């Protein structure tokens, strides 16, 4: 069952990532069509085409590798101003060939007789809307996923309703869960606390949650304190004397440590507490800062990950992951023995975080990423504004094909970093199970 659960977690992550990519491309497709641009292809994935069908002017399809997607718009770049055989200012025959190939591919998207505007002919703000539409969809999806996890399902918590009362105090470190002769009776059982009781007050302090009651009990070893419970609609006061015992307690940094605290031997009822409707968007916005910090330092983080891979050192648990690493964590989450609601919340949160990463990463001002196309559009707009200000002739559109060499370097860098992370996630993975 554990192996099956692990596989299910991985499959859910892959499906969720494919949906995220599909919606990202929808974010480009819808405004492009709304602004009258011809869209020839809408593809989810990379590599060989598994399925495709044409509806109207657009071919919709799915490719073999769910690692990306794209839409093919008419005139992503303006027609080349250079003659086909002219030397490229990009420098070097290799890059010159790449520039020429990019121009030929761009020319194929232009249809003779089509009177609709090409992408490069649109107003700057429309081009920006089209390019930002994809990352924006990832941000919205992240908010929805976090919203479902936090508001529809809720945050795991413990209510003040008593779920169970221990009959005895089992010594710390004992490898058993049942009482044996000689074990002392637990203070909760001796004081008369029963399953189903709802804790109302402890030592004269009204409490609204189990954590508040526990904190007072842990601070009162060896001292008899009154505990008020609600039982069958009536309030009952019980005297309980917590014993001193070594138990795990929460630390300020979110971890746990063993400490000598008051112990009575009862447990609260586990519940999921739905959060306000704005909790999901709020968490998504908060995650932006953390993800931005990782992306800003991505080359350094990947280098550190590579060093840890080679030396066998421990990886930064908050460092970058590849799809392989994310899939592994999804499998581990699904295979844990936690309640199903907790596992669903964790998987939704993981997908939400991946969409935040997609949002931030695609906005980087580098071609071929969406942010790179936004920079080109802004530069085009700046040139037009400058010419208009000084009453000069309208300048030619920015020819982004000349940036192909830069794009090539960026792509190679992304491939190297992605390959490093994949190898690290296979041979030196980050595990939530330790």
Tab-separated table of C-alpha atoms in Angstrom:
chain	number	residue	atom	x	y	z
A	1	UNK	CA	0.000	0.000	0.000
A	2	UNK	CA	2.876	2.358	0.794
A	3	UNK	CA	4.445	1.816	-2.650
A	4	UNK	CA	1.061	2.308	-4.315
A	5	UNK	CA	0.483	5.502	-2.325
A	6	UNK	CA	3.953	6.754	-3.341
A	7	UNK	CA	3.171	6.131	-7.023
A	8	UNK	CA	-0.209	7.847	-6.673
A	9	UNK	CA	1.503	10.887	-5.162
A	10	UNK	CA	3.975	11.081	-8.055
A	11	UNK	CA	1.195	10.696	-10.638
A	12	UNK	CA	-0.878	13.416	-8.971
A	13	UNK	CA	2.124	15.743	-9.012
A	14	UNK	CA	2.741	15.095	-12.729
A	15	UNK	CA	-0.934	15.621	-13.573
A	16	UNK	CA	-1.046	18.770	-11.452
A	17	UNK	CA	2.075	20.111	-13.151
A	18	UNK	CA	0.604	19.362	-16.589
A	19	UNK	CA	-2.566	21.244	-15.638
A	20	UNK	CA	-0.442	24.148	-14.387
A	21	UNK	CA	1.421	24.288	-17.699
A	22	UNK	CA	-1.831	24.044	-19.657
A	23	UNK	CA	-3.357	26.946	-17.742
A	24	UNK	CA	-0.132	28.936	-18.162
A	25	UNK	CA	-0.453	28.621	-21.927
A	26	UNK	CA	-4.167	29.467	-21.719
A	27	UNK	CA	-3.054	32.687	-20.047
A	28	UNK	CA	-1.148	33.507	-23.260
A	29	UNK	CA	-3.746	32.067	-25.663
A	30	UNK	CA	-6.862	33.919	-24.483
A	31	UNK	CA	-5.529	37.497	-24.623
A	32	UNK	CA	-3.697	36.760	-27.893
A	33	UNK	CA	-6.946	35.699	-29.549
A	34	UNK	CA	-8.814	38.548	-27.866
A	35	UNK	CA	-6.385	41.036	-29.438
A	36	UNK	CA	-6.840	39.437	-32.879
A	37	UNK	CA	-3.486	37.657	-33.171
A	38	UNK	CA	-3.489	34.415	-35.132
A	39	UNK	CA	-2.438	31.473	-32.927
A	40	UNK	CA	-1.291	28.514	-34.989
A	41	UNK	CA	-0.471	26.017	-32.235
A	42	UNK	CA	-1.241	25.400	-28.584
A	43	UNK	CA	0.937	22.597	-27.223
A	44	UNK	CA	1.288	21.100	-23.755
A	45	UNK	CA	4.634	19.419	-23.186
A	46	UNK	CA	7.769	19.064	-25.279
A	47	UNK	CA	9.134	16.442	-27.642
A	48	UNK	CA	7.114	14.150	-29.944
A	49	UNK	CA	3.415	14.922	-30.342
A	50	UNK	CA	1.161	12.303	-28.740
A	51	UNK	CA	-2.142	13.809	-29.813
A	52	UNK	CA	-3.318	16.890	-31.664
A	53	UNK	CA	-6.454	18.206	-33.292
A	54	UNK	CA	-7.200	21.412	-35.153
A	55	UNK	CA	-10.099	23.613	-34.111
A	56	UNK	CA	-10.446	26.571	-36.418
A	57	UNK	CA	-7.033	28.094	-37.118
A	58	UNK	CA	-5.360	26.597	-34.032
A	59	UNK	CA	-3.874	23.130	-33.613
A	60	UNK	CA	-4.214	21.897	-30.025
A	61	UNK	CA	-1.994	19.046	-28.875
A	62	UNK	CA	-0.172	17.156	-26.141
A	63	UNK	CA	3.482	16.176	-26.356
A	64	UNK	CA	5.417	13.413	-24.646
A	65	UNK	CA	7.313	15.314	-21.934
A	66	UNK	CA	5.241	17.385	-19.450
A	67	UNK	CA	8.135	19.795	-18.926
A	68	UNK	CA	6.765	22.874	-20.620
A	69	UNK	CA	4.459	24.114	-23.326
A	70	UNK	CA	4.045	26.859	-25.880
A	71	UNK	CA	1.724	28.698	-28.235
A	72	UNK	CA	2.798	29.756	-31.713
A	73	UNK	CA	1.619	33.302	-32.476
A	74	UNK	CA	1.748	35.132	-35.784
A	75	UNK	CA	4.743	37.469	-35.929
A	76	UNK	CA	6.376	36.982	-32.555
A	77	UNK	CA	9.242	38.944	-34.120
A	78	UNK	CA	9.129	41.616	-36.842
A	79	UNK	CA	10.257	40.613	-40.337
A	80	UNK	CA	14.029	40.773	-40.739
A	81	UNK	CA	15.369	44.092	-41.922
A	82	UNK	CA	18.619	42.436	-43.083
A	83	UNK	CA	18.921	40.731	-46.438
A	84	UNK	CA	18.853	36.922	-46.136
A	85	UNK	CA	22.489	36.584	-47.091
A	86	UNK	CA	23.788	39.539	-45.139
A	87	UNK	CA	26.234	38.956	-42.286
A	88	UNK	CA	24.610	38.954	-38.883
A	89	UNK	CA	25.736	41.428	-36.293
A	90	UNK	CA	25.139	38.724	-33.710
A	91	UNK	CA	28.664	37.590	-34.505
A	92	UNK	CA	30.022	34.250	-35.717
A	93	UNK	CA	28.734	31.847	-38.355
A	94	UNK	CA	27.171	29.562	-35.749
A	95	UNK	CA	25.086	32.345	-34.202
A	96	UNK	CA	24.390	33.846	-37.617
A	97	UNK	CA	22.822	30.549	-38.655
A	98	UNK	CA	20.751	30.467	-35.488
A	99	UNK	CA	19.514	34.003	-36.108
A	100	UNK	CA	18.575	33.122	-39.679
A	101	UNK	CA	16.750	29.963	-38.551
A	102	UNK	CA	14.793	31.995	-36.002
A	103	UNK	CA	13.803	34.473	-38.701
A	104	UNK	CA	12.690	31.711	-41.056
A	105	UNK	CA	10.634	30.067	-38.310
A	106	UNK	CA	9.091	33.445	-37.520
A	107	UNK	CA	8.280	34.045	-41.198
A	108	UNK	CA	6.373	30.754	-41.311
A	109	UNK	CA	3.923	32.103	-38.701
A	110	UNK	CA	2.923	34.976	-41.002
A	111	UNK	CA	0.081	34.077	-43.361
A	112	UNK	CA	-0.225	35.887	-46.689
A	113	UNK	CA	-3.403	37.896	-46.934
A	114	UNK	CA	-4.064	37.850	-43.177
A	115	UNK	CA	-5.171	41.381	-42.307
A	116	UNK	CA	-5.136	40.800	-38.572
A	117	UNK	CA	-2.298	42.296	-36.547
A	118	UNK	CA	0.806	40.232	-35.875
A	119	UNK	CA	2.127	40.093	-32.314
A	120	UNK	CA	4.919	42.594	-32.966
A	121	UNK	CA	2.387	45.106	-34.393
A	122	UNK	CA	0.288	45.258	-31.233
A	123	UNK	CA	0.416	48.122	-28.775
A	124	UNK	CA	3.080	47.617	-26.147
A	125	UNK	CA	0.560	47.140	-23.347
A	126	UNK	CA	-1.230	44.404	-25.300
A	127	UNK	CA	2.036	42.530	-25.872
A	128	UNK	CA	2.790	42.762	-22.162
A	129	UNK	CA	-0.693	41.509	-21.253
A	130	UNK	CA	-0.224	38.484	-23.522
A	131	UNK	CA	3.196	37.617	-22.104
A	132	UNK	CA	2.293	38.239	-18.460
A	133	UNK	CA	-0.963	36.303	-18.873
A	134	UNK	CA	0.821	32.950	-18.529
A	135	UNK	CA	2.622	33.650	-15.229
A	136	UNK	CA	-0.500	35.408	-13.943
A	137	UNK	CA	-2.485	32.183	-14.420
A	138	UNK	CA	0.100	30.334	-12.305
A	139	UNK	CA	-0.281	32.921	-9.535
A	140	UNK	CA	-4.072	32.631	-9.621
A	141	UNK	CA	-3.859	28.827	-9.611
A	142	UNK	CA	-1.507	28.953	-6.610
A	143	UNK	CA	-4.020	31.112	-4.738
A	144	UNK	CA	-6.804	28.664	-5.589
A	145	UNK	CA	-4.764	25.636	-4.489
A	146	UNK	CA	-3.751	27.239	-1.193
A	147	UNK	CA	-7.341	28.391	-0.753
A	148	UNK	CA	-8.683	24.846	-1.152
A	149	UNK	CA	-6.058	23.512	1.249
A	150	UNK	CA	-6.564	26.131	3.937
A	151	UNK	CA	-10.195	27.236	3.608
A	152	UNK	CA	-12.019	24.222	2.148
A	153	UNK	CA	-10.095	21.503	4.028
A	154	UNK	CA	-8.533	23.450	6.875
A	155	UNK	CA	-5.412	23.487	8.997
A	156	UNK	CA	-4.836	20.412	11.213
A	157	UNK	CA	-5.412	21.276	14.853
A	158	UNK	CA	-6.413	19.686	18.156
A	159	UNK	CA	-9.711	20.640	19.779
A	160	UNK	CA	-10.292	20.765	23.581
A	161	UNK	CA	-12.612	17.777	23.302
A	162	UNK	CA	-10.900	14.806	24.958
A	163	UNK	CA	-10.396	11.909	22.546
A	164	UNK	CA	-8.695	9.453	24.915
A	165	UNK	CA	-7.489	9.151	28.516
A	166	UNK	CA	-4.447	7.036	29.379
A	167	UNK	CA	-4.984	4.513	32.163
A	168	UNK	CA	-1.403	4.829	33.356
A	169	UNK	CA	1.837	6.764	32.980
A	170	UNK	CA	4.207	4.750	30.783
A	171	UNK	CA	7.880	5.470	31.605
A	172	UNK	CA	9.750	7.639	29.105
A	173	UNK	CA	11.702	5.531	26.648
A	174	UNK	CA	9.633	2.387	27.216
A	175	UNK	CA	9.053	0.539	23.961
A	176	UNK	CA	5.367	-0.168	24.587
A	177	UNK	CA	1.981	1.503	24.454
A	178	UNK	CA	0.066	-0.622	26.962
A	179	UNK	CA	0.028	-0.450	30.747
A	180	UNK	CA	1.753	-3.044	32.897
A	181	UNK	CA	1.414	-3.861	36.606
A	182	UNK	CA	3.278	-1.297	38.660
A	183	UNK	CA	2.681	1.606	36.262
A	184	UNK	CA	1.157	4.550	38.166
A	185	UNK	CA	-2.387	5.618	37.342
A	186	UNK	CA	-2.422	8.635	35.058
A	187	UNK	CA	-3.443	11.948	36.680
A	188	UNK	CA	-6.224	12.390	34.111
A	189	UNK	CA	-7.777	9.011	34.923
A	190	UNK	CA	-7.291	9.554	38.673
A	191	UNK	CA	-8.909	13.000	38.439
A	192	UNK	CA	-11.993	11.658	36.662
A	193	UNK	CA	-11.489	13.072	33.172
A	194	UNK	CA	-13.370	11.072	30.525
A	195	UNK	CA	-13.317	10.845	26.731
A	196	UNK	CA	-15.840	13.311	25.307
A	197	UNK	CA	-15.248	15.930	28.010
A	198	UNK	CA	-14.632	19.418	26.643
A	199	UNK	CA	-12.004	21.407	28.537
A	200	UNK	CA	-13.348	24.844	29.425
A	201	UNK	CA	-10.781	26.172	31.927
A	202	UNK	CA	-7.502	25.093	33.517
A	203	UNK	CA	-6.262	26.470	36.837
A	204	UNK	CA	-8.742	29.315	36.689
A	205	UNK	CA	-7.913	30.328	33.122
A	206	UNK	CA	-10.539	30.026	30.375
A	207	UNK	CA	-9.157	28.148	27.355
A	208	UNK	CA	-10.450	27.952	23.779
A	209	UNK	CA	-8.049	25.332	22.447
A	210	UNK	CA	-6.216	22.217	23.525
A	211	UNK	CA	-2.805	23.853	23.098
A	212	UNK	CA	-3.693	26.514	25.694
A	213	UNK	CA	-4.766	23.841	28.184
A	214	UNK	CA	-1.611	21.801	27.551
A	215	UNK	CA	0.640	24.814	28.109
A	216	UNK	CA	-0.834	25.429	31.578
A	217	UNK	CA	-0.646	21.733	32.490
A	218	UNK	CA	2.979	21.452	31.352
A	219	UNK	CA	3.878	24.433	33.530
A	220	UNK	CA	2.271	22.872	36.644
A	221	UNK	CA	4.085	19.588	37.510
A	222	UNK	CA	3.394	18.334	41.046
A	223	UNK	CA	0.742	20.979	41.730
A	224	UNK	CA	-2.967	20.165	42.034
A	225	UNK	CA	-4.957	22.325	39.631
A	226	UNK	CA	-8.691	22.548	38.905
A	227	UNK	CA	-9.765	21.584	35.391
A	228	UNK	CA	-13.279	22.597	34.362
A	229	UNK	CA	-14.879	20.405	31.696
A	230	UNK	CA	-18.231	20.443	29.981
A	231	UNK	CA	-19.942	17.059	30.267
A	232	UNK	CA	-23.482	16.311	29.058
A	233	UNK	CA	-24.253	20.025	28.921
A	234	UNK	CA	-23.023	20.744	32.442
A	235	UNK	CA	-19.766	22.137	33.791
A	236	UNK	CA	-17.821	19.845	36.107
A	237	UNK	CA	-14.728	20.857	38.107
A	238	UNK	CA	-12.084	18.159	38.549
A	239	UNK	CA	-8.880	18.332	40.593
A	240	UNK	CA	-5.860	16.959	38.723
A	241	UNK	CA	-2.214	16.784	39.807
A	242	UNK	CA	0.156	16.637	36.788
A	243	UNK	CA	3.201	14.417	37.260
A	244	UNK	CA	6.656	15.468	36.111
A	245	UNK	CA	7.654	13.552	32.988
A	246	UNK	CA	9.971	13.862	30.000
A	247	UNK	CA	7.873	14.668	26.967
A	248	UNK	CA	8.485	16.319	23.561
A	249	UNK	CA	7.553	20.005	23.571
A	250	UNK	CA	7.474	22.590	20.782
A	251	UNK	CA	10.382	25.002	20.426
A	252	UNK	CA	10.170	28.621	19.197
A	253	UNK	CA	11.751	27.668	15.840
A	254	UNK	CA	8.986	25.179	15.097
A	255	UNK	CA	10.875	22.038	16.132
A	256	UNK	CA	10.559	19.833	19.217
A	257	UNK	CA	12.753	18.940	22.147
A	258	UNK	CA	12.517	16.642	25.171
A	259	UNK	CA	11.836	18.522	28.395
A	260	UNK	CA	10.652	17.818	31.957
A	261	UNK	CA	7.049	19.050	32.030
A	262	UNK	CA	3.712	18.436	33.690
A	263	UNK	CA	1.824	15.444	32.272
A	264	UNK	CA	-1.703	14.153	32.910
A	265	UNK	CA	-2.208	11.502	30.199
A	266	UNK	CA	-4.996	12.720	27.933
A	267	UNK	CA	-5.259	13.661	24.246
A	268	UNK	CA	-7.471	16.105	22.409
A	269	UNK	CA	-9.504	15.429	19.306
A	270	UNK	CA	-7.817	16.053	15.987
A	271	UNK	CA	-9.792	18.414	13.725
A	272	UNK	CA	-9.279	20.473	10.598
A	273	UNK	CA	-9.971	24.151	11.163
A	274	UNK	CA	-11.029	26.025	7.986
A	275	UNK	CA	-9.242	29.355	7.608
A	276	UNK	CA	-10.731	32.609	6.258
A	277	UNK	CA	-11.272	32.769	2.498
A	278	UNK	CA	-8.376	35.202	2.099
A	279	UNK	CA	-5.889	32.809	3.748
A	280	UNK	CA	-5.010	31.101	0.441
A	281	UNK	CA	-4.136	34.291	-1.475
A	282	UNK	CA	-2.313	35.594	1.589
A	283	UNK	CA	-0.095	32.512	1.817
A	284	UNK	CA	0.559	32.649	-1.940
A	285	UNK	CA	1.720	36.266	-1.676
A	286	UNK	CA	3.903	35.416	1.331
A	287	UNK	CA	5.524	32.559	-0.608
A	288	UNK	CA	6.525	34.980	-3.372
A	289	UNK	CA	9.271	36.447	-1.204
A	290	UNK	CA	10.741	33.065	-0.276
A	291	UNK	CA	10.666	31.804	-3.872
A	292	UNK	CA	12.104	35.078	-5.188
A	293	UNK	CA	15.015	34.706	-2.773
A	294	UNK	CA	15.795	31.217	-4.110
A	295	UNK	CA	15.466	32.254	-7.769
A	296	UNK	CA	17.624	35.342	-7.232
A	297	UNK	CA	20.385	33.107	-5.928
A	298	UNK	CA	19.610	30.215	-8.286
A	299	UNK	CA	23.073	29.841	-9.887
A	300	UNK	CA	24.719	29.896	-6.439
A	301	UNK	CA	22.137	27.503	-4.999
A	302	UNK	CA	22.557	25.088	-7.901
A	303	UNK	CA	26.341	25.266	-7.523
A	304	UNK	CA	26.032	24.422	-3.816
A	305	UNK	CA	23.700	21.567	-4.719
A	306	UNK	CA	26.271	20.282	-7.223
A	307	UNK	CA	29.029	20.455	-4.613
A	308	UNK	CA	26.857	18.514	-2.158
A	309	UNK	CA	26.188	15.938	-4.894
A	310	UNK	CA	29.883	15.407	-5.586
A	311	UNK	CA	31.028	15.450	-1.952
A	312	UNK	CA	28.037	13.613	-0.513
A	313	UNK	CA	27.263	16.552	1.752
A	314	UNK	CA	23.836	17.463	3.093
A	315	UNK	CA	21.649	19.566	0.800
A	316	UNK	CA	19.856	22.731	1.834
A	317	UNK	CA	16.270	21.570	2.535
A	318	UNK	CA	15.027	24.956	1.321
A	319	UNK	CA	17.103	24.854	-1.856
A	320	UNK	CA	15.852	24.372	-5.439
A	321	UNK	CA	14.355	21.126	-6.711
A	322	UNK	CA	13.847	19.601	-10.128
A	323	UNK	CA	10.614	17.955	-11.244
A	324	UNK	CA	12.161	14.661	-10.091
A	325	UNK	CA	12.686	16.032	-6.583
A	326	UNK	CA	9.190	17.492	-6.430
A	327	UNK	CA	7.772	14.150	-7.566
A	328	UNK	CA	9.736	12.317	-4.888
A	329	UNK	CA	8.426	14.621	-2.164
A	330	UNK	CA	4.871	14.233	-3.493
A	331	UNK	CA	5.278	10.449	-3.305
A	332	UNK	CA	6.596	10.628	0.265
A	333	UNK	CA	3.717	12.886	1.306
A	334	UNK	CA	1.177	10.468	-0.164
A	335	UNK	CA	2.876	7.463	1.482
A	336	UNK	CA	2.963	8.850	5.040
A	337	UNK	CA	0.602	7.524	7.687
A	338	UNK	CA	-0.923	10.948	8.285
A	339	UNK	CA	-4.712	11.369	7.908
A	340	UNK	CA	-5.822	11.640	4.296
A	341	UNK	CA	-6.882	15.286	4.765
A	342	UNK	CA	-3.364	16.219	5.874
A	343	UNK	CA	-1.834	14.495	2.870
A	344	UNK	CA	-4.210	16.259	0.492
A	345	UNK	CA	-3.363	19.608	2.106
A	346	UNK	CA	0.367	18.919	1.742
A	347	UNK	CA	0.033	17.884	-1.916
A	348	UNK	CA	-2.075	20.947	-2.729
A	349	UNK	CA	0.451	23.164	-0.951
A	350	UNK	CA	3.310	21.559	-2.915
A	351	UNK	CA	1.525	22.235	-6.206
A	352	UNK	CA	0.765	25.760	-5.040
A	353	UNK	CA	4.449	26.355	-4.311
A	354	UNK	CA	5.427	24.967	-7.735
A	355	UNK	CA	3.036	27.426	-9.383
A	356	UNK	CA	4.554	30.270	-7.388
A	357	UNK	CA	7.959	29.134	-8.697
A	358	UNK	CA	6.605	29.042	-12.272
A	359	UNK	CA	5.198	32.554	-11.821
A	360	UNK	CA	8.448	34.025	-10.531
A	361	UNK	CA	10.761	32.104	-12.858
A	362	UNK	CA	8.886	32.993	-16.042
A	363	UNK	CA	9.006	36.688	-15.176
A	364	UNK	CA	12.808	36.744	-15.194
A	365	UNK	CA	13.861	39.375	-17.777
A	366	UNK	CA	15.653	36.855	-19.985
A	367	UNK	CA	14.707	35.382	-23.338
A	368	UNK	CA	13.188	32.909	-24.049
A	369	UNK	CA	11.211	33.411	-20.807
A	370	UNK	CA	8.060	35.528	-20.729
A	371	UNK	CA	9.878	38.257	-18.820
A	372	UNK	CA	12.381	38.549	-21.670
A	373	UNK	CA	9.569	39.245	-24.156
A	374	UNK	CA	8.170	41.840	-21.739
A	375	UNK	CA	11.559	43.599	-21.725
A	376	UNK	CA	11.637	43.597	-25.545
A	377	UNK	CA	8.128	45.105	-25.645
A	378	UNK	CA	9.093	47.774	-23.100
A	379	UNK	CA	12.236	48.628	-25.086
A	380	UNK	CA	10.106	48.904	-28.218
A	381	UNK	CA	7.708	51.211	-26.394
A	382	UNK	CA	10.544	53.328	-25.045
A	383	UNK	CA	11.972	53.775	-28.558
A	384	UNK	CA	8.565	54.829	-29.866
A	385	UNK	CA	8.025	57.267	-26.993
A	386	UNK	CA	11.492	58.782	-27.489
A	387	UNK	CA	10.869	59.259	-31.220
A	388	UNK	CA	7.465	60.796	-30.575
A	389	UNK	CA	8.899	63.152	-27.948
A	390	UNK	CA	11.481	64.507	-30.383
A	391	UNK	CA	9.128	64.321	-33.383
A	392	UNK	CA	11.208	61.791	-35.207
A	393	UNK	CA	10.067	59.093	-37.607
A	394	UNK	CA	8.540	56.015	-36.029
A	395	UNK	CA	11.421	53.589	-35.373
A	396	UNK	CA	11.466	50.058	-36.681
A	397	UNK	CA	10.262	47.392	-34.225
A	398	UNK	CA	12.938	45.825	-32.069
A	399	UNK	CA	14.300	42.746	-33.860
A	400	UNK	CA	14.534	40.246	-31.009
A	401	UNK	CA	15.965	37.576	-33.323
A	402	UNK	CA	19.286	39.372	-32.930
A	403	UNK	CA	19.172	38.317	-29.278
A	404	UNK	CA	19.206	34.643	-30.252
A	405	UNK	CA	22.842	34.238	-29.103
A	406	UNK	CA	21.865	35.538	-25.639
A	407	UNK	CA	18.831	33.260	-25.668
A	408	UNK	CA	21.082	30.332	-26.583
A	409	UNK	CA	23.369	31.033	-23.617
A	410	UNK	CA	20.371	31.288	-21.275
A	411	UNK	CA	18.942	27.995	-22.557
A	412	UNK	CA	22.288	26.219	-22.110
A	413	UNK	CA	22.509	27.608	-18.584
A	414	UNK	CA	19.001	26.385	-17.782
A	415	UNK	CA	19.806	22.933	-19.178
A	416	UNK	CA	22.981	22.689	-17.081
A	417	UNK	CA	21.214	23.816	-13.907
A	418	UNK	CA	18.241	21.552	-14.577
A	419	UNK	CA	20.517	18.565	-15.216
A	420	UNK	CA	22.447	19.245	-12.011
A	421	UNK	CA	19.244	19.383	-9.968
A	422	UNK	CA	17.911	16.184	-11.546
A	423	UNK	CA	21.124	14.306	-10.745
A	424	UNK	CA	21.070	15.667	-7.199
A	425	UNK	CA	17.421	14.664	-6.761
A	426	UNK	CA	18.259	11.133	-7.909
A	427	UNK	CA	21.521	10.529	-6.037
A	428	UNK	CA	21.390	13.008	-3.152
A	429	UNK	CA	17.692	13.772	-2.685
A	430	UNK	CA	15.919	15.974	-0.174
A	431	UNK	CA	13.523	13.835	1.837
A	432	UNK	CA	10.711	14.891	4.149
A	433	UNK	CA	11.154	11.598	5.975
A	434	UNK	CA	14.750	12.420	6.987
